[in-house]
N, C-alpha and C. Protein backbone atom coordinates (compact mmCIF):
# COMPACT_ATOMS: atom_id res chain seq x y z
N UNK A 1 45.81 2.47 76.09
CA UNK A 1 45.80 1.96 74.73
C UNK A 1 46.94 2.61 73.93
N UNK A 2 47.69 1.68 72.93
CA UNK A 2 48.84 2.14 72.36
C UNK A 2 48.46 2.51 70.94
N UNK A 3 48.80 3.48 71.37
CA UNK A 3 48.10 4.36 69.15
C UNK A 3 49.05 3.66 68.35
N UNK A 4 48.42 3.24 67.43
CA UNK A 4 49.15 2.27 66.04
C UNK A 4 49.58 4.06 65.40
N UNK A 5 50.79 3.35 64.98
CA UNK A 5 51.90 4.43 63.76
C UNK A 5 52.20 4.00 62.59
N UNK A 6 52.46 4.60 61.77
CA UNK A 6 52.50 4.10 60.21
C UNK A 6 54.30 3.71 60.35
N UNK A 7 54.99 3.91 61.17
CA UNK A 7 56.41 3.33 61.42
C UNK A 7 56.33 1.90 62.15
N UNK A 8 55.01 1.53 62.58
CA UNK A 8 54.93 0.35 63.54
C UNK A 8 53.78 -0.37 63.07
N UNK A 9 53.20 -0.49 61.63
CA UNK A 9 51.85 -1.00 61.47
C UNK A 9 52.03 -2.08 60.12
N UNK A 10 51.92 -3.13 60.10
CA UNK A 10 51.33 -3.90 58.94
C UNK A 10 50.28 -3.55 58.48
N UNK A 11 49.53 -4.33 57.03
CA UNK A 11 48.63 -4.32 56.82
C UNK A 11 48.08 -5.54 56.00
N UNK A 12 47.11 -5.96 56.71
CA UNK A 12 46.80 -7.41 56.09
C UNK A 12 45.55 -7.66 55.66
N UNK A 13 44.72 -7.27 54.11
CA UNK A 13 43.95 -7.26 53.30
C UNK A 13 43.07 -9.21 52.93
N UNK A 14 42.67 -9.30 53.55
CA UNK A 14 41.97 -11.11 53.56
C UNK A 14 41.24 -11.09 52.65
N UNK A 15 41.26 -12.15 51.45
CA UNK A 15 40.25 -12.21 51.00
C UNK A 15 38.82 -11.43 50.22
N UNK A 16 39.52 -10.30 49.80
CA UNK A 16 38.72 -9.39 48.97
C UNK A 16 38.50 -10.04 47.31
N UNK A 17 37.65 -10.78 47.42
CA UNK A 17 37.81 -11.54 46.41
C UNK A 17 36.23 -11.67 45.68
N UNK A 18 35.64 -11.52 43.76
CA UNK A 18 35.17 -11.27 43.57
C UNK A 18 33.79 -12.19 43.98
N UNK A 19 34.00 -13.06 44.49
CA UNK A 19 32.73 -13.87 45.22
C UNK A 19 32.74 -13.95 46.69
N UNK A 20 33.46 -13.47 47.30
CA UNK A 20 33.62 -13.72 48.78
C UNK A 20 32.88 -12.28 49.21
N UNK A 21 32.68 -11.50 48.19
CA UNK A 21 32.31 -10.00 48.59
C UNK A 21 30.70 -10.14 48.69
N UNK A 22 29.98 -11.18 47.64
CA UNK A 22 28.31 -11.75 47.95
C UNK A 22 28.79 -12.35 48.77
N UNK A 23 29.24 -12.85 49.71
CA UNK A 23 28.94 -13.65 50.61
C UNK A 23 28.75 -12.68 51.80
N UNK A 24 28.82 -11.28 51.92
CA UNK A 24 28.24 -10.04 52.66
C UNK A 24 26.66 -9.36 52.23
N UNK A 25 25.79 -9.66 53.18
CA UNK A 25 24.61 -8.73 53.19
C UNK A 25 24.55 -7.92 53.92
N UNK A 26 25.37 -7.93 55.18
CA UNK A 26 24.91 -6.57 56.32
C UNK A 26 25.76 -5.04 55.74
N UNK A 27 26.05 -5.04 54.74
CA UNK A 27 27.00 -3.85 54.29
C UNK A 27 26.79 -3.69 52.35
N UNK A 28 26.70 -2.73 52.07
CA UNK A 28 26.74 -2.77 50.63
C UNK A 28 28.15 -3.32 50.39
N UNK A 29 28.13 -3.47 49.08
CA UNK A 29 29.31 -4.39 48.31
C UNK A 29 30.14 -3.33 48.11
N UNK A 30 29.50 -1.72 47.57
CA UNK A 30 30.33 -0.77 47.11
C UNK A 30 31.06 0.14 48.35
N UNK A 31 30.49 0.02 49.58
CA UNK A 31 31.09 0.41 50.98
C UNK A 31 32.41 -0.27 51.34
N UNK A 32 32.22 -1.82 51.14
CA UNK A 32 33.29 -2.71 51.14
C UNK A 32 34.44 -2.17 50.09
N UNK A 33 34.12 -2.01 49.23
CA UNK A 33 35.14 -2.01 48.16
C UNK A 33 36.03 -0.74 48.26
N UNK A 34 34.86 0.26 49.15
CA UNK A 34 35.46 1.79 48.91
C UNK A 34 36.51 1.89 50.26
N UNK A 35 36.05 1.11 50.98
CA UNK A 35 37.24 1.08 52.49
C UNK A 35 38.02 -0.06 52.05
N UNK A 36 38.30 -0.83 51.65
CA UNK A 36 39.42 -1.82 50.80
C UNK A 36 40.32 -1.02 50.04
N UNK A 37 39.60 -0.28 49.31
CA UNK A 37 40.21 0.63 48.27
C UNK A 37 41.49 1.61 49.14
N UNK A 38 40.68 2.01 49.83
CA UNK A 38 41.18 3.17 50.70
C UNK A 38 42.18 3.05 51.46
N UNK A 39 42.39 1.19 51.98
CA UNK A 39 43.30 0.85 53.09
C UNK A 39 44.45 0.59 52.07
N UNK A 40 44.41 -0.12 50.86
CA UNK A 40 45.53 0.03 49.96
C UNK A 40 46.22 1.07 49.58
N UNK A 41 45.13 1.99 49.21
CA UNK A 41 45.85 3.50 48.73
C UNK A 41 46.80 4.38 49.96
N UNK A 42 46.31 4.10 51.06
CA UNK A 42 46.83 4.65 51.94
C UNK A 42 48.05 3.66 52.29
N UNK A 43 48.09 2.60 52.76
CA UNK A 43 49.45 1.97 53.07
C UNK A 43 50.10 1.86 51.77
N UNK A 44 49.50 1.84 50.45
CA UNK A 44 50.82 2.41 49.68
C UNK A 44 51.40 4.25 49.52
N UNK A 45 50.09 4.92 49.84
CA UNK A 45 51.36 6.09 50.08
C UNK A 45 51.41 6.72 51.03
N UNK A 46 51.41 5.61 51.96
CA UNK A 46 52.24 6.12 53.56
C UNK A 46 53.63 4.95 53.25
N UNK A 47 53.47 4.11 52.57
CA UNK A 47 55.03 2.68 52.74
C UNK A 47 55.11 1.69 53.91
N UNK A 48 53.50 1.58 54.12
CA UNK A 48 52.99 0.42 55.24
C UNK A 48 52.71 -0.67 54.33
N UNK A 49 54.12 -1.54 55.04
CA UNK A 49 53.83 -2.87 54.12
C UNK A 49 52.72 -3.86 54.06
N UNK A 50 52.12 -4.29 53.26
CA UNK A 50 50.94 -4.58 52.67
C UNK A 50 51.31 -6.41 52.87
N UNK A 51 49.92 -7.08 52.90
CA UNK A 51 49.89 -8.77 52.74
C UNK A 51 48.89 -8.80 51.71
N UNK A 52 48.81 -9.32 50.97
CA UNK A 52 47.34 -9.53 50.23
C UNK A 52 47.06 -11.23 50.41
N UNK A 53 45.89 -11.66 50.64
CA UNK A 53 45.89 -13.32 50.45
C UNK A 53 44.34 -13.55 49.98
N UNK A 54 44.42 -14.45 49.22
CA UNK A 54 42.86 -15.17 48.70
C UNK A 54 42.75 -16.60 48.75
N UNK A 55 41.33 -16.94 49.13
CA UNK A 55 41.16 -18.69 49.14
C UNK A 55 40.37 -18.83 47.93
N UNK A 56 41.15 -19.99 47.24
CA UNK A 56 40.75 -21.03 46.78
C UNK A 56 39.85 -20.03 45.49
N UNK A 57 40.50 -19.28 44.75
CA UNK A 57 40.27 -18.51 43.67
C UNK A 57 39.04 -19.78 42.49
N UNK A 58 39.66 -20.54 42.50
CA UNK A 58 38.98 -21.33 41.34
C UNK A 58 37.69 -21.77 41.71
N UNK A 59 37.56 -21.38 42.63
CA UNK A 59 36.29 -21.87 43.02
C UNK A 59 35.14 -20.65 43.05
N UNK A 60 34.17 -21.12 44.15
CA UNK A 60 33.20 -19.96 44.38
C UNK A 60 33.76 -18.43 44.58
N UNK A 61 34.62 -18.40 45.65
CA UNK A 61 35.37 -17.21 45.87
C UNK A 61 35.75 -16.33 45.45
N UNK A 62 36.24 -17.30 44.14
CA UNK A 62 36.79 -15.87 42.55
C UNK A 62 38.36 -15.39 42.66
N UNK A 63 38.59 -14.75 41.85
CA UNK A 63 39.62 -14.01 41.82
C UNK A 63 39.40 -12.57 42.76
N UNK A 64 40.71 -11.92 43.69
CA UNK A 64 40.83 -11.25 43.89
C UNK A 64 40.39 -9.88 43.16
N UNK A 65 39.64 -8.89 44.05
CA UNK A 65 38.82 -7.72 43.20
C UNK A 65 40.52 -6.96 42.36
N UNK A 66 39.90 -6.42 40.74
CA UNK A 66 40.84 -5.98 40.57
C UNK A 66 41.13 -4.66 41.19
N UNK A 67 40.64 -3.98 42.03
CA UNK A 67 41.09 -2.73 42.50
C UNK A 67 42.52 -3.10 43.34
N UNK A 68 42.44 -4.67 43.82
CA UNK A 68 43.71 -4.63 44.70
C UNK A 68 45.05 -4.82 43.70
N UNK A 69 44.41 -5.11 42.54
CA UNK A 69 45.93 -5.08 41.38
C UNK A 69 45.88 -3.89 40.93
N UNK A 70 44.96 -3.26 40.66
CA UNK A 70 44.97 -1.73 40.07
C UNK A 70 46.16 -0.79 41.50
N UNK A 71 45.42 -0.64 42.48
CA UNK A 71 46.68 -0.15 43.61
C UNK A 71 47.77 -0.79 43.99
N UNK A 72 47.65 -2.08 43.71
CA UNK A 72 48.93 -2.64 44.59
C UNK A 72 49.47 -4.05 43.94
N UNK A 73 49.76 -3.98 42.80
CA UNK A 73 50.25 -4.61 42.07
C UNK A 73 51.42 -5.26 42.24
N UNK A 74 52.72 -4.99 43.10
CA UNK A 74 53.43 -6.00 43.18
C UNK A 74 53.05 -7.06 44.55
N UNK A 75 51.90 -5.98 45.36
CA UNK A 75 51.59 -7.37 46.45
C UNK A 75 50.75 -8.05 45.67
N UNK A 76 49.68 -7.60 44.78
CA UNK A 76 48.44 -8.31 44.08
C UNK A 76 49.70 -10.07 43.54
N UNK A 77 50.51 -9.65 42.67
CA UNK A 77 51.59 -10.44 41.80
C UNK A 77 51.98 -11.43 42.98
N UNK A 78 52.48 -11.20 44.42
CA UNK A 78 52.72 -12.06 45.52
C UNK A 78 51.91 -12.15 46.60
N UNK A 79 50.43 -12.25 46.27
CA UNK A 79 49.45 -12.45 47.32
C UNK A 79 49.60 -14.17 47.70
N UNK A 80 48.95 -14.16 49.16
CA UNK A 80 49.19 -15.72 49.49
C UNK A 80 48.07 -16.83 49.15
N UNK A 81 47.78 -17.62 48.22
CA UNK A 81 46.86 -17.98 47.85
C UNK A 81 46.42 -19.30 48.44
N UNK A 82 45.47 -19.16 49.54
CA UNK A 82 45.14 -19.90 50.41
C UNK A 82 44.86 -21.29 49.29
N UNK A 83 44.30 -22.62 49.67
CA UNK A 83 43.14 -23.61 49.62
C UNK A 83 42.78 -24.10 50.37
N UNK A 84 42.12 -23.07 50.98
CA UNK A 84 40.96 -22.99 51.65
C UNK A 84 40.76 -23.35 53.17
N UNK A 85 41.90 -23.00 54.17
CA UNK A 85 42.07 -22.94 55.17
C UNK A 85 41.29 -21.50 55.99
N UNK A 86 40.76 -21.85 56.58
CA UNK A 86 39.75 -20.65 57.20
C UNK A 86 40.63 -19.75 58.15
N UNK A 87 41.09 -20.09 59.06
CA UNK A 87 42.50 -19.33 59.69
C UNK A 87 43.63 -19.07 58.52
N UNK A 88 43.80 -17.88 58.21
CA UNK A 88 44.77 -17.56 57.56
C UNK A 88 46.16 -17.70 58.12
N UNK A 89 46.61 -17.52 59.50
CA UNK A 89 47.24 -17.55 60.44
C UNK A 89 47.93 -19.08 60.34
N UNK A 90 46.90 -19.62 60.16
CA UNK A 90 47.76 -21.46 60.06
C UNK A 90 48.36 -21.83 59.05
N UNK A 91 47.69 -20.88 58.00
CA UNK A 91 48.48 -21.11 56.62
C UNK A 91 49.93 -20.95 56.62
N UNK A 92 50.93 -21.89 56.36
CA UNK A 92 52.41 -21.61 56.66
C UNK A 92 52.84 -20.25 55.46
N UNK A 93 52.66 -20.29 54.21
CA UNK A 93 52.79 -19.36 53.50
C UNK A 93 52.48 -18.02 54.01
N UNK A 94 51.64 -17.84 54.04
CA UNK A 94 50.69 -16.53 54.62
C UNK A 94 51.79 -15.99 56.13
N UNK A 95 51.75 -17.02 57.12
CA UNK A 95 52.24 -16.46 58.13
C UNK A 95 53.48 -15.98 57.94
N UNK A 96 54.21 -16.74 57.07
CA UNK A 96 55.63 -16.53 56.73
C UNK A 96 55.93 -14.92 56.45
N UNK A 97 54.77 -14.93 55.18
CA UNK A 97 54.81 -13.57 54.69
C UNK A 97 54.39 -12.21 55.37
N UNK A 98 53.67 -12.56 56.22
CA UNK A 98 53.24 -11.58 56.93
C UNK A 98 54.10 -11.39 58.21
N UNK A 99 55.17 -12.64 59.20
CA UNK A 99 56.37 -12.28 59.77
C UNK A 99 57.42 -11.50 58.72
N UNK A 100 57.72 -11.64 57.53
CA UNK A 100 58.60 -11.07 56.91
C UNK A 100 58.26 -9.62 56.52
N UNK A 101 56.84 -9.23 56.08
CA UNK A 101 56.43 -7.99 56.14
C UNK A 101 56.86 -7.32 57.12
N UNK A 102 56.38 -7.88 58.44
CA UNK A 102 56.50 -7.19 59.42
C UNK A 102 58.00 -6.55 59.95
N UNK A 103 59.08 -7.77 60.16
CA UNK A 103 60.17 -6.94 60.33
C UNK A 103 60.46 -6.90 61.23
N UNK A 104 59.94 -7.38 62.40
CA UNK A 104 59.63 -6.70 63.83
C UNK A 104 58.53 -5.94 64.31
N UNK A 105 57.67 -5.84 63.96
CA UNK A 105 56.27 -4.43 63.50
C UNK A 105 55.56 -5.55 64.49
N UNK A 106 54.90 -5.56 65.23
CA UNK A 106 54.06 -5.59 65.98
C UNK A 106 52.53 -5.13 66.06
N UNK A 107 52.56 -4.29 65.48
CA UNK A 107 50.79 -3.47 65.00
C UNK A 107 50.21 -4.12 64.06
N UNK A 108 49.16 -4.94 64.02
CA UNK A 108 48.48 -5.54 62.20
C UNK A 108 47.13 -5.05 62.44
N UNK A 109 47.10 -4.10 61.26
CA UNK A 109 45.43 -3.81 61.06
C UNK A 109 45.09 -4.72 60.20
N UNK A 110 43.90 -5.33 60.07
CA UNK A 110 43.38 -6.14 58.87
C UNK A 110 41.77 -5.76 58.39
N UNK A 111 41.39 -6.52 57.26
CA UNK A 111 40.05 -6.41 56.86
C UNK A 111 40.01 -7.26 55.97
N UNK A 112 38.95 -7.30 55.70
CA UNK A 112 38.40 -8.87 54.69
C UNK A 112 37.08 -9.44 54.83
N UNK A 113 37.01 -10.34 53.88
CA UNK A 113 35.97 -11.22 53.87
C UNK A 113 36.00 -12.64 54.75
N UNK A 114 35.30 -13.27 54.89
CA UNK A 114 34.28 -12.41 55.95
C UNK A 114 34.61 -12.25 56.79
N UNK A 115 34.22 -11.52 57.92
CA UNK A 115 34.32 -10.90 59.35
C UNK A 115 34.39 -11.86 59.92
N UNK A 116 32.74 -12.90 60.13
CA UNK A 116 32.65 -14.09 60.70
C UNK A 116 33.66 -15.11 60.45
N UNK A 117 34.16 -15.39 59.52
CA UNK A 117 35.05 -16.99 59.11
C UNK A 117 36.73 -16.02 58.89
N UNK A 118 36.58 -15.50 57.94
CA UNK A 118 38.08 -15.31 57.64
C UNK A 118 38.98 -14.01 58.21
N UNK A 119 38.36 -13.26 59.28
CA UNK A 119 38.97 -12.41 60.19
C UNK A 119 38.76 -12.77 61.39
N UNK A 120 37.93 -13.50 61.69
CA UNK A 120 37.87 -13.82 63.31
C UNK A 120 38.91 -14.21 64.01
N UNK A 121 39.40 -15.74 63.50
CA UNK A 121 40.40 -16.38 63.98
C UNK A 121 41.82 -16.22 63.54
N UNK A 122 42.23 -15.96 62.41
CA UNK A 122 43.23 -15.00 62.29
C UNK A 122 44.08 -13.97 63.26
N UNK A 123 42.81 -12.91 63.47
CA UNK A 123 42.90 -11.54 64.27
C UNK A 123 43.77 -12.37 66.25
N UNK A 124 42.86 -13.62 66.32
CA UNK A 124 42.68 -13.99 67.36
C UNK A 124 44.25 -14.50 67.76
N UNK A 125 44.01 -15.38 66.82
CA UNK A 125 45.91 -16.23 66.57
C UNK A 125 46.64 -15.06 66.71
N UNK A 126 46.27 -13.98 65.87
CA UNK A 126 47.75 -13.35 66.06
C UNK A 126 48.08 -12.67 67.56
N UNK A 127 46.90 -12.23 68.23
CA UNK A 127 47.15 -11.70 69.28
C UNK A 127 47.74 -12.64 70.53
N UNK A 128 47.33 -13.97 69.98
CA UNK A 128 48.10 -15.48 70.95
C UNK A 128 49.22 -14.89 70.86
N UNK A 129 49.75 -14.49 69.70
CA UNK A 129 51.07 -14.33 69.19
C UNK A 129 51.84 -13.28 69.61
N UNK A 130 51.45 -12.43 70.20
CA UNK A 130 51.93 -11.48 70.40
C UNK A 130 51.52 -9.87 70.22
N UNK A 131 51.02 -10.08 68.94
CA UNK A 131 50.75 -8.40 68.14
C UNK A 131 49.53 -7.99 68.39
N UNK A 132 49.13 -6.68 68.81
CA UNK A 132 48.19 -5.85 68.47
C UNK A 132 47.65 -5.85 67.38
N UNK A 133 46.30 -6.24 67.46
CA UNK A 133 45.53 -6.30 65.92
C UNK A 133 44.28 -5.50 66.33
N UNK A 134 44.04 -4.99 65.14
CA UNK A 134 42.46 -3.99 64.43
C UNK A 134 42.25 -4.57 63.92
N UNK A 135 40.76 -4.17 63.72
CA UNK A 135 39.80 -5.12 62.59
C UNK A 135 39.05 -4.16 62.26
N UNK A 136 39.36 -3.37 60.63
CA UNK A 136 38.64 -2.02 60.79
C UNK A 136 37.54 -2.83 59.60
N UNK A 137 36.12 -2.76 60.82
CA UNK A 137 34.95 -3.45 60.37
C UNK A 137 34.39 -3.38 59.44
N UNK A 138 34.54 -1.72 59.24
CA UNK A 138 33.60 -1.61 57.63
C UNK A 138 34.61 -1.68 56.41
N UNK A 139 35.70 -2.68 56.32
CA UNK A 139 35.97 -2.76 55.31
C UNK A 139 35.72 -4.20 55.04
N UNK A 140 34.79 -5.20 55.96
CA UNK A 140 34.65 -6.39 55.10
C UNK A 140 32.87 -5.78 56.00
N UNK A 141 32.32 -7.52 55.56
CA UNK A 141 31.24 -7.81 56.30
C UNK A 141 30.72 -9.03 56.51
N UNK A 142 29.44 -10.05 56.29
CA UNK A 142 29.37 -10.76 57.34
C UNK A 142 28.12 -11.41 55.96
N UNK A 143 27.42 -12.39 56.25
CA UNK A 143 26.17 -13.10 55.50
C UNK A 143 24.96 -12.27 56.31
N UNK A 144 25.24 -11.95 57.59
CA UNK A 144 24.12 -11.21 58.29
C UNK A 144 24.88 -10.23 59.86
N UNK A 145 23.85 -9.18 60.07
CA UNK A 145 24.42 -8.47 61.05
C UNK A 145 24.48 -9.44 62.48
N UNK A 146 24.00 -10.73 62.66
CA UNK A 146 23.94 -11.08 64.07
C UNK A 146 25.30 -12.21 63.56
N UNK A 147 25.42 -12.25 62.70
CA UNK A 147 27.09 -13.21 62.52
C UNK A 147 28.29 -12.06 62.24
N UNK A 148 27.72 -11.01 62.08
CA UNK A 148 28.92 -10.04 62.42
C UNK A 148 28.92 -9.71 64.14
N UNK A 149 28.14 -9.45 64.40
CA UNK A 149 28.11 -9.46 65.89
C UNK A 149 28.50 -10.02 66.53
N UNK A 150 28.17 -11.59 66.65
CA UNK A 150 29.08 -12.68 67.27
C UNK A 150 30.45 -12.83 67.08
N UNK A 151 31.23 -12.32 66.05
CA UNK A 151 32.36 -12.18 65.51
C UNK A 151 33.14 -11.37 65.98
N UNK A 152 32.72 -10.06 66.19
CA UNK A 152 32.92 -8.87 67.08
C UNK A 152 33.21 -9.24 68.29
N UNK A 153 32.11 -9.44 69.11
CA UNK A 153 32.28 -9.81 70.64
C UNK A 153 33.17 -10.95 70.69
N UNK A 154 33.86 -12.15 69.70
CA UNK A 154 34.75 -12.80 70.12
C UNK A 154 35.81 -12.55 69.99
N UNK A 155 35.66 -11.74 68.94
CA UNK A 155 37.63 -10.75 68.86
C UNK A 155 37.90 -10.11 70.05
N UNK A 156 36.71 -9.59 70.07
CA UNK A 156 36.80 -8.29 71.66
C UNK A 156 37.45 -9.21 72.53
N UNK A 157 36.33 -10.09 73.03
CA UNK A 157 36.77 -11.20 74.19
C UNK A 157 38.33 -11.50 74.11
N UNK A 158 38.55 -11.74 73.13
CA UNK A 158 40.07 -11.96 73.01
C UNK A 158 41.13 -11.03 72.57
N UNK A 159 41.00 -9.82 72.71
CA UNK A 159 41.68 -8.65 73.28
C UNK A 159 42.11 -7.75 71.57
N UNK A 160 41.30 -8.02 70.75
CA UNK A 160 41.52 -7.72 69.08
C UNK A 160 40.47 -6.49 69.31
N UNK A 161 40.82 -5.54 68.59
CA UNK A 161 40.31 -3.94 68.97
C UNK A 161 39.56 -3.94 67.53
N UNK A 162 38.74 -3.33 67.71
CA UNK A 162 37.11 -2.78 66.50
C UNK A 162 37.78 -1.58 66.20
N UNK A 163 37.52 -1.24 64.98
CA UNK A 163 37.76 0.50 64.34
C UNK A 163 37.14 0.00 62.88
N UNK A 164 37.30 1.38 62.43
CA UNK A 164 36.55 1.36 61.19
C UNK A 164 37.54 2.58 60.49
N UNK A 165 37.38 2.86 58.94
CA UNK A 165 38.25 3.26 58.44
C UNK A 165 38.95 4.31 58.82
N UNK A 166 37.81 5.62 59.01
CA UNK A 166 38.43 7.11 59.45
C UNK A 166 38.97 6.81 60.64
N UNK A 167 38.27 6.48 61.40
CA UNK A 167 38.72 6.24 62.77
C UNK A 167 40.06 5.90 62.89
N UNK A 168 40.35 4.44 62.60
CA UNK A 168 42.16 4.57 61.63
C UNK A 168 42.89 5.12 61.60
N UNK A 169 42.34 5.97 60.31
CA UNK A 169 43.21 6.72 59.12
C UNK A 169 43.86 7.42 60.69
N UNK A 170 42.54 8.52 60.99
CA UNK A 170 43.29 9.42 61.99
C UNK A 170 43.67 8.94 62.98
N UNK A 171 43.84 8.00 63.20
CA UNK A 171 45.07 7.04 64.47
C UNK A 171 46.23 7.33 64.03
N UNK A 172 46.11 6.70 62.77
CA UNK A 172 47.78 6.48 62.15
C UNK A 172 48.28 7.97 61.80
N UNK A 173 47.77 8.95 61.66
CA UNK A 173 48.02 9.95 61.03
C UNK A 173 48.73 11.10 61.92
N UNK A 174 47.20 10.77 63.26
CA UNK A 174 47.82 11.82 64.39
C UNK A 174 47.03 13.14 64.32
N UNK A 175 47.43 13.56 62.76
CA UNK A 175 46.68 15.50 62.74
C UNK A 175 46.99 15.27 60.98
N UNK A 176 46.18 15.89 60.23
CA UNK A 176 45.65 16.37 59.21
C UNK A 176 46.55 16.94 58.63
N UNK A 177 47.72 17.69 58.97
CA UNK A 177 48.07 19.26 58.82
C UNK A 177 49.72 18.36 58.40
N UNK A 178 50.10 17.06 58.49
CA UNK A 178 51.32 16.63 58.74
C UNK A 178 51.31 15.96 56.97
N UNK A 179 52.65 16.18 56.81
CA UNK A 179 52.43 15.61 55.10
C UNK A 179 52.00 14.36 55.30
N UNK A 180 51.85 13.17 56.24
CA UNK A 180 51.22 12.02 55.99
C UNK A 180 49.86 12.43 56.14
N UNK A 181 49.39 13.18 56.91
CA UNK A 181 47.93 13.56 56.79
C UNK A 181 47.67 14.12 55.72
N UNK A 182 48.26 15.17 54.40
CA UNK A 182 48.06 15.40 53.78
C UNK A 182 47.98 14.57 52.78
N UNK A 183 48.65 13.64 52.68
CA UNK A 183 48.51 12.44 51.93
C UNK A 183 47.62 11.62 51.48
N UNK A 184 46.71 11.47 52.85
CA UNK A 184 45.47 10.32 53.12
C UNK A 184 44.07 11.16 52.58
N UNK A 185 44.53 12.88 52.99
CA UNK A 185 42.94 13.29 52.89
C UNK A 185 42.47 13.10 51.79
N UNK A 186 42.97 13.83 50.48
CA UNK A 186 42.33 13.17 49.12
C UNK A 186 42.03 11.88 48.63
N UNK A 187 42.45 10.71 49.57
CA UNK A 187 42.48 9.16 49.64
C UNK A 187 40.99 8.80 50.06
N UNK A 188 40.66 9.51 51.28
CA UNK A 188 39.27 9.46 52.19
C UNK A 188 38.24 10.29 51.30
N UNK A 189 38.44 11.42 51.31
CA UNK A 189 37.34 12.67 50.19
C UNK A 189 37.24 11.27 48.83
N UNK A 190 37.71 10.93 47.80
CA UNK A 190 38.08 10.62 47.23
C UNK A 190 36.77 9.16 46.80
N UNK A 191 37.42 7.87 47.99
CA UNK A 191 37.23 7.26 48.31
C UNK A 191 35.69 6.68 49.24
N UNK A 192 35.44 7.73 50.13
CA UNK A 192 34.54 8.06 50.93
C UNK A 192 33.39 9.12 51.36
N UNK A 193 34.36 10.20 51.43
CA UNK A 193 33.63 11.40 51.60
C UNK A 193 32.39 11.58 50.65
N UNK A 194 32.99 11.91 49.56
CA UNK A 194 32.42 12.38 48.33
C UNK A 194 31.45 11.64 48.04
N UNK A 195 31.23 10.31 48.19
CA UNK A 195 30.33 9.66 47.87
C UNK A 195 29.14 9.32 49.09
N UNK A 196 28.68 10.21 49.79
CA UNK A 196 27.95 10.49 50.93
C UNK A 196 27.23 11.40 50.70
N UNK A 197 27.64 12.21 49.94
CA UNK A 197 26.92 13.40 49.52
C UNK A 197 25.99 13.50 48.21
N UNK A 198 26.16 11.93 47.44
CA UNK A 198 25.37 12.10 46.10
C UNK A 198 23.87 11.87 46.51
């Protein structure tokens, strides 16, 4: 297995959007938000270029949560704004932007709403495509745990790797002790840690 690097990694944020986030019961809403939170803060201060995209805002879905304009405001300003194509991947906009992010980058971690519909096939396409993709789980979730499940085992099947945030972080990081590790820890404490302990 090839360890993802913050010199070799996209990052592609689906659909964090203020109604697409009820459309998750197997996960609190504020778990979601706090590993969303966390994957922004960190690929903006590591300089892992970022995608942001939302479907079909005017509708049920909503506007994008503002935490992703509060951190990341010039992707929030050029997010790809689906209508309402369930593969993000087919969307010509979206793909465009996310080949141009990339650069050549080959690594895409992603997360979003939902697991089941709007990360499944995405994750899947891209690996047709070529790239190594994550799907770090606990930053979206699912209407129920057995449609996250099924979702899971079909990424797997199709060669898209499971992680979850820390797990990640310290992929990309390597060791703690390195100024990018120093970077992330108050991101995670912050974000995560701290709020385990109330």
């Amino acid at each position: 297995m090839k360890k993802f690097k913050i010199e070799d990694t996209v990052m592609l944020l689906i659909d964090h959007q203020e109604g697409t986030i009820n459309f998750s019961a197997n996960r609190s809403h504020e778990e979601i938000i706090s590993r969303a939170r966390t994957l922004a803060r960190v690929a903006r201060d590591l300089n892992i270029p970022v995608v942001l995209t939302s479907s079909q805002e005017d509708l049920a879905q909503g506007p994008l949560l503002k935490d992703m304009e509060e951190i990341l405001p010039q992707q929030f300003s050029n997010r790809v704004k689906r209508q309402g194509i369930t593969n993000a991947w087919e969307d010509d906009a979206f793909k465009a932007a996310v080949l141009k992010a990339a650069d050549g980058r080959k690594n895409i971690v992603m997360a979003g709403l939902t697991n089941d519909v709007c990360i499944v096939w995405p994750s899947i396409s891209m690996v047709e495509d070529g790239f190594d993709v994550q799907v770090v789980i606990d930053g979206g979730g699912a209407p129920s745990q057995i449609a996250e499940d099924i979702a899971r085992h079909t990424w797997e099947s199709h060669g898209v790797r499971t992680t979850t945030i820390s797990q990640f972080i310290s992929e990309l990081v390597h060791s703690w002790a390195t100024p990018e590790g120093e970077k992330v820890k108050p991101v995670l404490f912050e974000e995560i840690y701290s709020k385990l302990f109330k």
